[in-house]
Coordinates of C-alpha atoms and ligand atoms in Angstrom, one line a residue:
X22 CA -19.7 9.9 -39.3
X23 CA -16.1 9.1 -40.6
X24 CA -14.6 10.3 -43.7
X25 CA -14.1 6.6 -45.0
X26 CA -16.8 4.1 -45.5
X27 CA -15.1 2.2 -42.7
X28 CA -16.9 2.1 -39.4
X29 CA -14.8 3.3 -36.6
X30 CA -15.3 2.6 -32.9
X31 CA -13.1 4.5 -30.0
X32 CA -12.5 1.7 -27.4
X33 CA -11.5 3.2 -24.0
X34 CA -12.4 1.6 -20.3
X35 CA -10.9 1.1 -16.8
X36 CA -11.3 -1.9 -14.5
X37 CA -11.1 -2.0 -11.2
X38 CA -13.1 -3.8 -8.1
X39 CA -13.4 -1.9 -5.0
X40 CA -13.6 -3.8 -1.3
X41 CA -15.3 -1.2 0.7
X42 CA -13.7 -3.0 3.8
X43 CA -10.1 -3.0 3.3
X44 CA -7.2 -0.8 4.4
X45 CA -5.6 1.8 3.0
X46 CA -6.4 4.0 -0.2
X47 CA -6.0 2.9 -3.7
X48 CA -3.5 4.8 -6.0
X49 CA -2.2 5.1 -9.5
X50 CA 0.8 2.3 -9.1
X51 CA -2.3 -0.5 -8.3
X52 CA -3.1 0.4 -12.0
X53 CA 0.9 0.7 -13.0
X54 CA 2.0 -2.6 -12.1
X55 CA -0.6 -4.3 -13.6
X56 CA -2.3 -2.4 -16.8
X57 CA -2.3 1.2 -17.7
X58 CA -2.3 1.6 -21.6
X59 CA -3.0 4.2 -23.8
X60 CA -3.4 4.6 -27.8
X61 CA -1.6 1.6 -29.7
X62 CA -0.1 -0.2 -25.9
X63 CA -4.2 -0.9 -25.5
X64 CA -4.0 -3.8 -28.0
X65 CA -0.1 -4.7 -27.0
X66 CA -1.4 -5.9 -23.7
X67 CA -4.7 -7.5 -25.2
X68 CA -4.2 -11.0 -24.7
X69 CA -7.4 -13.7 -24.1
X70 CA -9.6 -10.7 -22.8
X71 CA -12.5 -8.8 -23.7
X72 CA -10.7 -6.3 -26.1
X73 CA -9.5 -9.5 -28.2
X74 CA -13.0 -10.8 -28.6
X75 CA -13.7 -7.1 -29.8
X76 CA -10.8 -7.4 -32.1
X77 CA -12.1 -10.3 -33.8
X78 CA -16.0 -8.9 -34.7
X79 CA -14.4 -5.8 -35.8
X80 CA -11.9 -7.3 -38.4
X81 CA -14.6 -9.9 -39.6
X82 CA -16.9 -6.5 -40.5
X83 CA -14.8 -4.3 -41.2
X84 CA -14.8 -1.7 -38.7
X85 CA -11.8 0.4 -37.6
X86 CA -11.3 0.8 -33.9
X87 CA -9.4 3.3 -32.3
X88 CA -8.0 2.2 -29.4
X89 CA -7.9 5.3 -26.3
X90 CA -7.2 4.2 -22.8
X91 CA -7.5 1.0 -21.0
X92 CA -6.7 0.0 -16.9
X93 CA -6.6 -3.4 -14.8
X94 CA -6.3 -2.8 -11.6
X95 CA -7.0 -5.7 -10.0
X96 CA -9.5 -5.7 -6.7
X97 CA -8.3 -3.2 -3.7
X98 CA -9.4 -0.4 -1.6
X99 CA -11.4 2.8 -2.1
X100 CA -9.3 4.7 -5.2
X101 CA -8.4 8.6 -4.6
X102 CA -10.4 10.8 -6.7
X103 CA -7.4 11.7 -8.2
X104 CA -7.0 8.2 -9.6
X105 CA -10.4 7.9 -11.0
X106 CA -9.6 11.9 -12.5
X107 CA -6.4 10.8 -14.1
X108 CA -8.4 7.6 -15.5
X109 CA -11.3 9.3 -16.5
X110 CA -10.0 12.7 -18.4
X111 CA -7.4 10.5 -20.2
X112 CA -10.7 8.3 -21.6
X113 CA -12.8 11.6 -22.0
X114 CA -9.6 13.5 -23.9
X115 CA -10.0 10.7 -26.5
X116 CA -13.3 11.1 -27.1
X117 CA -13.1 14.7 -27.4
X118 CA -10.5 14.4 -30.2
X119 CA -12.4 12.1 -32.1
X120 CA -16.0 12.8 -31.3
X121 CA -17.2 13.5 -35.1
X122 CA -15.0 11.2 -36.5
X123 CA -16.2 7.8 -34.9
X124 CA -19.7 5.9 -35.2
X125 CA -19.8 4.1 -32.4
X126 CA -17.9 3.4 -28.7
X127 CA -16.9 0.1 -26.8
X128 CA -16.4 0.6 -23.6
X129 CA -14.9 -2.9 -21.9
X130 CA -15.1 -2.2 -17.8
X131 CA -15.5 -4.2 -15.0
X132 CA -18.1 -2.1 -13.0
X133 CA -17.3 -2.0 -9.8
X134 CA -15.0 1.0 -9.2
X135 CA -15.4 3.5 -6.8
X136 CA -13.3 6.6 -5.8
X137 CA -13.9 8.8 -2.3
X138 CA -16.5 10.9 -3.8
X139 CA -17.7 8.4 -6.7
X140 CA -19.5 5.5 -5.6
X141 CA -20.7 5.3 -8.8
X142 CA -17.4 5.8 -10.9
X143 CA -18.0 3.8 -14.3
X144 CA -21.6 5.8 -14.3
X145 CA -19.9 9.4 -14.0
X146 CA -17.8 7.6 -16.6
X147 CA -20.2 6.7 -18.7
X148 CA -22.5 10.1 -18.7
X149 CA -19.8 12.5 -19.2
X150 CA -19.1 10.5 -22.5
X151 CA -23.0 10.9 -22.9
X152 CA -22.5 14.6 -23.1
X153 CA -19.8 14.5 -25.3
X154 CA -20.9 12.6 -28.4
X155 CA -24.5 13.3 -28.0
X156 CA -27.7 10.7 -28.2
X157 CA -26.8 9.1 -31.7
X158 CA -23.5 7.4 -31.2
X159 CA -24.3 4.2 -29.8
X160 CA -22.1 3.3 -26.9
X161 CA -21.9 -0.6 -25.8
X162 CA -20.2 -1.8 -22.6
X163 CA -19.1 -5.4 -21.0
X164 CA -19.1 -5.8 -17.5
X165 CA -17.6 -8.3 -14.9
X166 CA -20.6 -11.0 -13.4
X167 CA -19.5 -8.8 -10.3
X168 CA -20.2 -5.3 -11.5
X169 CA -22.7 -3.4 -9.4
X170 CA -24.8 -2.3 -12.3
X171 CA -26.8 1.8 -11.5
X172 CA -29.6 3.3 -13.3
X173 CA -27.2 5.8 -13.9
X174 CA -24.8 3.6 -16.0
X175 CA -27.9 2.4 -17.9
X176 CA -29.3 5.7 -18.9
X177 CA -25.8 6.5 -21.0
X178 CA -25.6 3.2 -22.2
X179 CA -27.1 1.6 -25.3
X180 CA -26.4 -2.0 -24.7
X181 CA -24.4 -4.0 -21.9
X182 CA -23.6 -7.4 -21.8
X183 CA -21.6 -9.4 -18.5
X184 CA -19.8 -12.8 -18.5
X185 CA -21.7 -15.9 -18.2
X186 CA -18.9 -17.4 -16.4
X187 CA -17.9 -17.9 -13.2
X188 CA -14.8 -18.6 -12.8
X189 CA -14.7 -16.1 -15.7
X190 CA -13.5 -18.0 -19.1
X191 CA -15.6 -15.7 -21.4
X192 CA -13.7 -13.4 -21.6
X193 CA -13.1 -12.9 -25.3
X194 CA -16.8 -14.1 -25.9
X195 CA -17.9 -11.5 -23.9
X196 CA -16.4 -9.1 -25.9
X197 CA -17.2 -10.6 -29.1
X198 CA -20.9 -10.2 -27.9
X199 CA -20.7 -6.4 -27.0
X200 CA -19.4 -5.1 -30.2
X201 CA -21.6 -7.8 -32.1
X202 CA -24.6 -5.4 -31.2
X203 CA -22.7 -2.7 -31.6
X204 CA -22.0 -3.2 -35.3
X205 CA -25.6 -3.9 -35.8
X206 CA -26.5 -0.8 -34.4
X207 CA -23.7 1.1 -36.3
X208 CA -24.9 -1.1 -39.4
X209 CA -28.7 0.2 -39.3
X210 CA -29.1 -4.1 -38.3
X211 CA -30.9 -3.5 -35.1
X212 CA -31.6 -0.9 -32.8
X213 CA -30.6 -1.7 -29.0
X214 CA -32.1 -1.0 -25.9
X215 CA -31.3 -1.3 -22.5
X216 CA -33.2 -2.4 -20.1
X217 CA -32.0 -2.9 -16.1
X218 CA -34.1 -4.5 -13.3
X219 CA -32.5 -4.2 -10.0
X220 CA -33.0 -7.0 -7.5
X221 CA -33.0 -6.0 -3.7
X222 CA -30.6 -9.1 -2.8
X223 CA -27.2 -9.7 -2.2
X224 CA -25.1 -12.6 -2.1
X225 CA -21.8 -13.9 -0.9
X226 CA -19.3 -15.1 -4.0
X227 CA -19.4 -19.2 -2.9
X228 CA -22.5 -19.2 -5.1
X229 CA -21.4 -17.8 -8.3
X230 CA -19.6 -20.5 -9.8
X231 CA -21.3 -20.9 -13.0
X232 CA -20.2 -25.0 -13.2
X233 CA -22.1 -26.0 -10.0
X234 CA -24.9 -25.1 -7.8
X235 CA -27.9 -22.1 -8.6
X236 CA -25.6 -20.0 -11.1
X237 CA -26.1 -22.9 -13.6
X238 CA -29.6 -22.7 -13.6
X239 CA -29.6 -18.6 -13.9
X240 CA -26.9 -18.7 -16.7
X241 CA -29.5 -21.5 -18.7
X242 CA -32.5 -19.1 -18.2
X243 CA -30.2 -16.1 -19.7
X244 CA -29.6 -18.6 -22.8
X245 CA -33.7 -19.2 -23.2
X246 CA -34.6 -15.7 -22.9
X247 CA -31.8 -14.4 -25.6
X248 CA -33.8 -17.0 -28.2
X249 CA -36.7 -14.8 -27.9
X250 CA -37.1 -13.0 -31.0
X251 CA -36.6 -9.5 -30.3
X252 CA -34.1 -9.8 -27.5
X253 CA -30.4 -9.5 -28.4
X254 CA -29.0 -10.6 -25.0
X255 CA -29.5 -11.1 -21.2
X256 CA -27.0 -10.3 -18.7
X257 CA -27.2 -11.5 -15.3
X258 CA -25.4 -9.3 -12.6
X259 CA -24.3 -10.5 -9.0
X260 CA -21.7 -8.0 -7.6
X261 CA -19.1 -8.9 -5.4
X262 CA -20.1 -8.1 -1.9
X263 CA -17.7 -5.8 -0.6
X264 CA -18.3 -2.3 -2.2
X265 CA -20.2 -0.4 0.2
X266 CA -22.2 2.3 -2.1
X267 CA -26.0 3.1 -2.1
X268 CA -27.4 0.8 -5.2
X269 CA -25.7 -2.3 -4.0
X270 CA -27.7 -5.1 -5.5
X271 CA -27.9 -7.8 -8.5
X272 CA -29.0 -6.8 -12.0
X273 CA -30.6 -8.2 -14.4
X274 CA -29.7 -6.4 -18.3
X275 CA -31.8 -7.5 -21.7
X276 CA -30.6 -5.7 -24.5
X277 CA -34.1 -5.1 -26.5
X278 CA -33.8 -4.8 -30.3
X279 CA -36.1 -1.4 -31.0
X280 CA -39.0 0.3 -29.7
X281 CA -41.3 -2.5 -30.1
X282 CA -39.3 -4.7 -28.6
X283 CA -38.8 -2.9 -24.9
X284 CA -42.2 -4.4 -23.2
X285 CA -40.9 -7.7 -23.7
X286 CA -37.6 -7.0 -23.1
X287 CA -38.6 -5.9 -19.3
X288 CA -41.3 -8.9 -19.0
X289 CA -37.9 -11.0 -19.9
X290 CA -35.6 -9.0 -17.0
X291 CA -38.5 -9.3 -14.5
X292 CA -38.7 -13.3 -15.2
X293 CA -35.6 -13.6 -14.9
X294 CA -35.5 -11.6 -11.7
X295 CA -38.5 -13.0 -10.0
X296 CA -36.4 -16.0 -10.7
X297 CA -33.3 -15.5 -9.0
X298 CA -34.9 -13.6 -5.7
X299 CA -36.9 -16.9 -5.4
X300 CA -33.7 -18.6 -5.3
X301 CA -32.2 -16.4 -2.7
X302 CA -31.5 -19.1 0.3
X303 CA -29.8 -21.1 -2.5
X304 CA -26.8 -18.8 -2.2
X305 CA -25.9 -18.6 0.8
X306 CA -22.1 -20.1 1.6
X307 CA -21.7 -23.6 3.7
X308 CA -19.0 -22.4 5.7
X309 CA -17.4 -25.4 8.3
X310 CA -15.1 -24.5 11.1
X311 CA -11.6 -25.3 11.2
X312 CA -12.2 -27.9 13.9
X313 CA -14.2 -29.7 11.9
X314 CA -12.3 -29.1 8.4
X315 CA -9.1 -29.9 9.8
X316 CA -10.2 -32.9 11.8
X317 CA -11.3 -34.4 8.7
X318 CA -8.2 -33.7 7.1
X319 CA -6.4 -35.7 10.1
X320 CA -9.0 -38.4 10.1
X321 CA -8.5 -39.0 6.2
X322 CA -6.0 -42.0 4.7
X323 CA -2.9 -41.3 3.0
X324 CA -4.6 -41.6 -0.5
X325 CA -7.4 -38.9 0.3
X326 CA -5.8 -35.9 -0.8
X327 CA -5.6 -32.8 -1.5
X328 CA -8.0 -31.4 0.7
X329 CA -8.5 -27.5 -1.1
X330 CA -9.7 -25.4 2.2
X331 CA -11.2 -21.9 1.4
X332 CA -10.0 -19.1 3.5
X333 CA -12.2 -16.5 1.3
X334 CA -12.4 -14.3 4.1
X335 CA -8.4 -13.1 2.8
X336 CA -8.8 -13.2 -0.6
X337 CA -6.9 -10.9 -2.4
X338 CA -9.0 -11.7 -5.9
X339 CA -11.8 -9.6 -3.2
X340 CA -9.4 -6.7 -2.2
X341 CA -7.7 -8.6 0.9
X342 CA -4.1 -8.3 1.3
X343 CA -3.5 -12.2 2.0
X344 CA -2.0 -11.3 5.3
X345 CA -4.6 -13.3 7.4
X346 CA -2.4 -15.8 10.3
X347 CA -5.9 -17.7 11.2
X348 CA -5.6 -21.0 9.9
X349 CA -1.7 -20.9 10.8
X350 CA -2.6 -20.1 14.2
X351 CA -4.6 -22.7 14.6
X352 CA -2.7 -25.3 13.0
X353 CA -0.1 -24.5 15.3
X354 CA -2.4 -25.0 18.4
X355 CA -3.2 -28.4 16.5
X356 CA -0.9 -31.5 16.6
X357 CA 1.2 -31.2 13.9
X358 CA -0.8 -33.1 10.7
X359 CA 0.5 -35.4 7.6
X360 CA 1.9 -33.0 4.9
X361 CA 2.8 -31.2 2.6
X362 CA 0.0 -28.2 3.9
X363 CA 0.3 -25.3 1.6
X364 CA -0.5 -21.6 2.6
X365 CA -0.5 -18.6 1.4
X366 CA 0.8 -15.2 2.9
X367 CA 1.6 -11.4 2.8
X368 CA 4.9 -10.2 4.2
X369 CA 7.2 -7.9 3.5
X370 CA 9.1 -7.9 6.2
X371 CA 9.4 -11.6 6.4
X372 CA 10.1 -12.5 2.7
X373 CA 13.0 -10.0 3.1
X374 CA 14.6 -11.9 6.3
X375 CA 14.2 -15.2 4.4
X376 CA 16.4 -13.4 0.9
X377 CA 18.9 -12.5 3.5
X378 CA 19.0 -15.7 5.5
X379 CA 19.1 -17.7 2.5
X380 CA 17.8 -21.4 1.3
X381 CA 18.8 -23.7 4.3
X382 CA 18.6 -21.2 6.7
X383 CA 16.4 -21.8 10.2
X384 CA 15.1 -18.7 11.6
X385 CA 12.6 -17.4 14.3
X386 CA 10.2 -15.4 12.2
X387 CA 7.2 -13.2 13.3
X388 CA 4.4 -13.2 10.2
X389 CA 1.2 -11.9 9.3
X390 CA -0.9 -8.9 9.6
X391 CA 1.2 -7.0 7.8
X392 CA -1.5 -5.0 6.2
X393 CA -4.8 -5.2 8.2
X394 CA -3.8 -5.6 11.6
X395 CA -7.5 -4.9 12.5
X396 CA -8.4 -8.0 11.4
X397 CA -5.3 -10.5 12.3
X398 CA -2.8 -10.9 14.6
X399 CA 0.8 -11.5 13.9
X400 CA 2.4 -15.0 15.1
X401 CA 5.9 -15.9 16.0
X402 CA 7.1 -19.4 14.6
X403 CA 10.4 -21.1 13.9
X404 CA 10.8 -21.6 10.3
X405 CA 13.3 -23.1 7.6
X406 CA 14.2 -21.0 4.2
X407 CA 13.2 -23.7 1.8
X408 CA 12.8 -21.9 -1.5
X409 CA 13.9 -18.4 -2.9
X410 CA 11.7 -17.0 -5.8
X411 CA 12.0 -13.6 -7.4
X412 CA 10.1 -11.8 -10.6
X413 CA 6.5 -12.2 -12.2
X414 CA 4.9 -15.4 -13.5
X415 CA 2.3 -16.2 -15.9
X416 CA -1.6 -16.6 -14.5
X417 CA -4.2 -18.3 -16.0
X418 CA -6.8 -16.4 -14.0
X419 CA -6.8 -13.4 -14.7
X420 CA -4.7 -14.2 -17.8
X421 CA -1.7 -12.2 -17.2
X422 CA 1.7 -11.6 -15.8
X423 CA 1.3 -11.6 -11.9
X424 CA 3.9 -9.4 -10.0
X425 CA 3.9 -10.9 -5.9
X426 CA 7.7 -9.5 -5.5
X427 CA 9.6 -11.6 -4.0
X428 CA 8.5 -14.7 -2.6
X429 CA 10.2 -17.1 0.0
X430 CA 8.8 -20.6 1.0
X431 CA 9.6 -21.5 3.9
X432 CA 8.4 -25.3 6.7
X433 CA 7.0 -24.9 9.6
X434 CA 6.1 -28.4 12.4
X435 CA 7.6 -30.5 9.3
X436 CA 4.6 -30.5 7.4
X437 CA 3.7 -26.7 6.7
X438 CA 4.6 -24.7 3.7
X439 CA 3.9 -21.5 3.7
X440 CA 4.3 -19.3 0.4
X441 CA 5.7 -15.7 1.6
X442 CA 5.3 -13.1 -1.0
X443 CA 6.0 -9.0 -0.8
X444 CA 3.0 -8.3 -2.5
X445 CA -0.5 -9.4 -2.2
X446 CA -1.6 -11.4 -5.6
X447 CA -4.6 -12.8 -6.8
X448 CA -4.6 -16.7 -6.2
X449 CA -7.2 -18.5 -8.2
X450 CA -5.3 -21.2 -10.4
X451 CA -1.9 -22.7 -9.1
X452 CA 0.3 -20.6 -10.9
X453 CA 1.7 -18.9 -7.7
X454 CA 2.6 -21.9 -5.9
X455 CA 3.8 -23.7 -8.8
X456 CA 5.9 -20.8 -9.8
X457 CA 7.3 -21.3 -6.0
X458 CA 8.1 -24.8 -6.2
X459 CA 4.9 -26.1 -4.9
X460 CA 2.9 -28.8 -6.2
X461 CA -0.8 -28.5 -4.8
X462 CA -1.4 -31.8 -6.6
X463 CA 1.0 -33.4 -4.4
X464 CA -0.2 -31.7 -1.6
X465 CA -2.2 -33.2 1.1
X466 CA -4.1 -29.6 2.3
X467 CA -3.9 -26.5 0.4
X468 CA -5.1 -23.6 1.5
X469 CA -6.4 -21.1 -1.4
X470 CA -7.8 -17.5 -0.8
X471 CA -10.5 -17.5 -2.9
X472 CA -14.4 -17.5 -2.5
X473 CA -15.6 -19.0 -5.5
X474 CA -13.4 -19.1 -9.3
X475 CA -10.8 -21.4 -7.7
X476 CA -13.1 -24.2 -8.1
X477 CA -12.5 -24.2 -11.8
X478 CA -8.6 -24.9 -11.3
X479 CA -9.2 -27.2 -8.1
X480 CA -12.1 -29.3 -8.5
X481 CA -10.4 -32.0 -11.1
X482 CA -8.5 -33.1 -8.4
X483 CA -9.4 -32.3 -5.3
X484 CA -9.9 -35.2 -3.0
X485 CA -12.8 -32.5 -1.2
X486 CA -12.9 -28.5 -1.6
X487 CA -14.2 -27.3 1.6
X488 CA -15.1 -23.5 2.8
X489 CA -13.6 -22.2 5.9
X490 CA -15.2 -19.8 8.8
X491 CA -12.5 -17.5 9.3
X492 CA -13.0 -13.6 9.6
X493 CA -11.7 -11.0 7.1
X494 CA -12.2 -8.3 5.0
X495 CA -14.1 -10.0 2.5
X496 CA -16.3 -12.1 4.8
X497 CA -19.2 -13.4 3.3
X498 CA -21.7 -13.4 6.1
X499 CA -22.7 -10.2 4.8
X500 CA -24.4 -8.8 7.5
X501 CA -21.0 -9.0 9.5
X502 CA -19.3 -6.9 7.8
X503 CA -19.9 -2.7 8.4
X504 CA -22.1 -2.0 5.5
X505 CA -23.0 1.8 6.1
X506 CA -24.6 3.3 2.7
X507 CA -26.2 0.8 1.1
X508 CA -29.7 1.4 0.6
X509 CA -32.2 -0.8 2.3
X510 CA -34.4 -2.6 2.5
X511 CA -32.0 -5.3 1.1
X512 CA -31.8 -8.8 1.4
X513 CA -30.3 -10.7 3.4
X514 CA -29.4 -7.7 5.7
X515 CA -33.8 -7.5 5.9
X516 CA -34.1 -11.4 5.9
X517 CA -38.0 -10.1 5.8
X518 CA -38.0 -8.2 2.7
X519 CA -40.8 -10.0 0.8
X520 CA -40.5 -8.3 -2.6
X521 CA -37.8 -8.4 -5.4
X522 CA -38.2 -4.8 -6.0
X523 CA -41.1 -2.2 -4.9
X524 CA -44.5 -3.0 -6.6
X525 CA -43.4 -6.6 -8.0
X526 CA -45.3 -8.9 -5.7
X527 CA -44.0 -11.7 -3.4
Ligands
ZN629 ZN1 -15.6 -11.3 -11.3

């Protein structure tokens, strides 16, 4: 216990989503150019997330945190071990120096990192912490909707609670919730359990949003079974798709207040995931070709616009680089279409030609597949330097400076705009176009890379949102992609499986 009467919680975590399927390895500067704090910087770079929501519950009780360690990476590829090490000893250093002195840990993490020899990252994490502050601490965690969630991290852990939102606005609520039930446990108030119920299913993210379709449903259900007495909250899980480790699968978490409390806590998680499983086929994505999608774009009036076309395939919110020429390839084997068409894409090598040619400049330009040449294939158009953009902007989603490099816009065919950036960024609201000159609301097509959370930014004025069959790293006709150590049976790779989990029944 501490010295004061004060309450005081180490805070320490590291986010990160792995994409099993993309290029390259992740390292350090994925973490440096986005979030890497330690000690006091953890709270300087709070802003709107799940650490702010923390903030708040502790103030209003009066508990003192003690802020260690905290990452955003971002989604990418497989991390080195060495990046996960240098991550994890800083977080395990703290708790050495103040194991003792603290009462309790929050541990805000996304749940979905991986290194080469750590499928599992955030549940190593999680039990070496375990070791070091023994059984009576209680530790609390928050994840992402799109954690994978293991027995492993459940076993350290004495509560966990996930975003209800998809596009993810709960952010600070989530937070709020976690150390909520942490400060009861600290306070003597309640007494939490964990309990986890894997589901053998996966799904692709074009279900998720949490504003239309199945996810509302699940997230009402969550909302019923926290009013039952005895429960202190339900977590619903549904990881992103593309991280390639044995417990792949969707999780449900109730948080059980004491002993007496556990049977119904796991009658509550296997409701809820007999529930889901039997809305499986509800998930799956309604992809259209770009025949079809772009036809309809070129059969629409002047008025019917914008048309907000999904290339999720290269979404680098999923750990693609943005690099994918599909849709301009076949836009270009297309008569040319009524514009402004907006378009995202990954190039070095081109946004550097465009800074030396300058705005007004025409040019013969060869771009895409700068990064995952497996998947695309670079074309050759003729282009005009339109726009010249340089330095980070402000996102909405996630809610925080955004660092693309530099950025060129450049017309193609009259009607094509295409947004060339150094870097590959994370393009869920409009902030990246809009910081580029580029006005989606103006636009007749825009093309976002983006499964599911651009919805949220997109739907209040989309004239239709439509979701495009194009190939990628973060396809989501899951059984396309080269899954090799998940554990099966699994659904929808065994479209047979007849059971949620062994021993529950059909
Ligand atoms: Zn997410």
């Amino acid at each position: 216990m501490s010295g004061t009467n004060r309450p005081r919680v180490l805070v320490a975590g590291m986010q990160y989503e792995v994409n099993s399927f993309t290029a390259g390895t992740g390292t350090l500067e994925i973490f440096r150019k986005r979030r890497l704090a330690e000690g006091d910087e953890v709270f300087a770079t709070s802003h709107g997330d799940e650490v702010a929501g923390a903030r708040k519950v502790a103030a209003r009780r009066g508990v003192d945190l003690v802020p260690i360690f905290l990452t955003f990476g971002g989604a990418g590829p497989l991390l080195d071990d060495e990046v996960y090490h240098y991550c994890r000893d800083r977080i395990l250093a703290g708790v050495r120096r103040e194991a003792g002195r603290i009462d309790g840990i929050y541990l805000p993490l996304h749940g979905a990192m991986a290194a080469k020899t750590y499928p599992d990252a955030e549940g190593d994490l999680v039990t070496r912490i375990r070791e070091i502050v023994g059984p009576k601490v209680p530790i609390v965690a928050t994840f992402d909707m799109h954690a994978n969630f293991t027995d492993e991290m459940a076993r350290g852990l004495d509560g966990a609670v996930g975003f209800k939102t998809c596009p993810h606005v709960d952010y600070p609520e989530t937070g709020e919730a976690g150390m909520e039930i942490l400060c009861k446990a600290m306070a003597g108030e309640a007494k939490p359990r964990l309990i986890h119920r894997k589901v053998r299913m996966m799904t692709s993210a074009e279900g998720h949003d949490t504003n239309t379709g199945p996810m509302t449903e699940v997230i009402a259900l969550l909302r019923e079974v926290e009013m039952t007495p005895g429960v202190l909250s339900a977590t619903v899980i549904a990881p992103q798709p593309w991280m390639d480790v044995p417990e792949l699968g969707w999780s449900v978490l109730v948080v059980a207040d004491g002993h007496a409390s556990v049977a119904e806590g796991q009658r509550q998680a296997d409701r809820v995931g007999r529930h889901v499983w039997g809305m499986r086929e509800r998930f799956r994505s309604n992809r259209i070709s770009l025949e079809e999608a772009f036809d309809a774009v070129a059969a629409s009036s002047a008025d019917q616009k914008p048309f907000v076309l999904s290339d999720a395939s290269d979404a680098p919110s999923a750990g693609s680089f943005g690099d994918s020429t599909v849709v301009l390839k076949h836009l270009l084997a297309r008569p040319p279409l009524a514009g402004p068409l907006l378009l995202t894409l990954t190039d070095p090598a081109a946004t550097d030609a465009c800074h030396k040619a300058g705005v007004g400049a025409a040019l013969s330009l060869t771009i895409g597949a700068a990064f995952q040449p497996i998947y695309y294939e670079p074309v050759t158009v003729e282009a005009r330097v339109i726009g010249l953009y340089d330095g980070p902007y402000m996102s909405e989603l996630p809610p925080m400076n955004l660092d693309a490099g530099r950025r060129a816009v450049i017309e193609i065919q009259g009607f094509i705009r295409v947004l060339l950036s150094e870097k590959p960024v994370i393009t869920l609201d409009l902030k990246g176009y809009e910081a580029s000159g580029l006005y989606p609301r103006e636009a007749k097509t825009v093309i976002v890379k983006s499964a599911g959370q651009f919805r949220g930014f997109y739907t209040p004025f989309a004239h239709r949102i439509v979701e495009l069959e194009t190939p990628g790293p973060v396809d989501s006709i899951l059984p396309r992609l080269p899954f090799r150590n998940i554990t099966r049976p699994l659904w929808p790779f065994d479209p047979d499986l007849a059971e949620p989990w062994e021993g529950a029944g059909p």
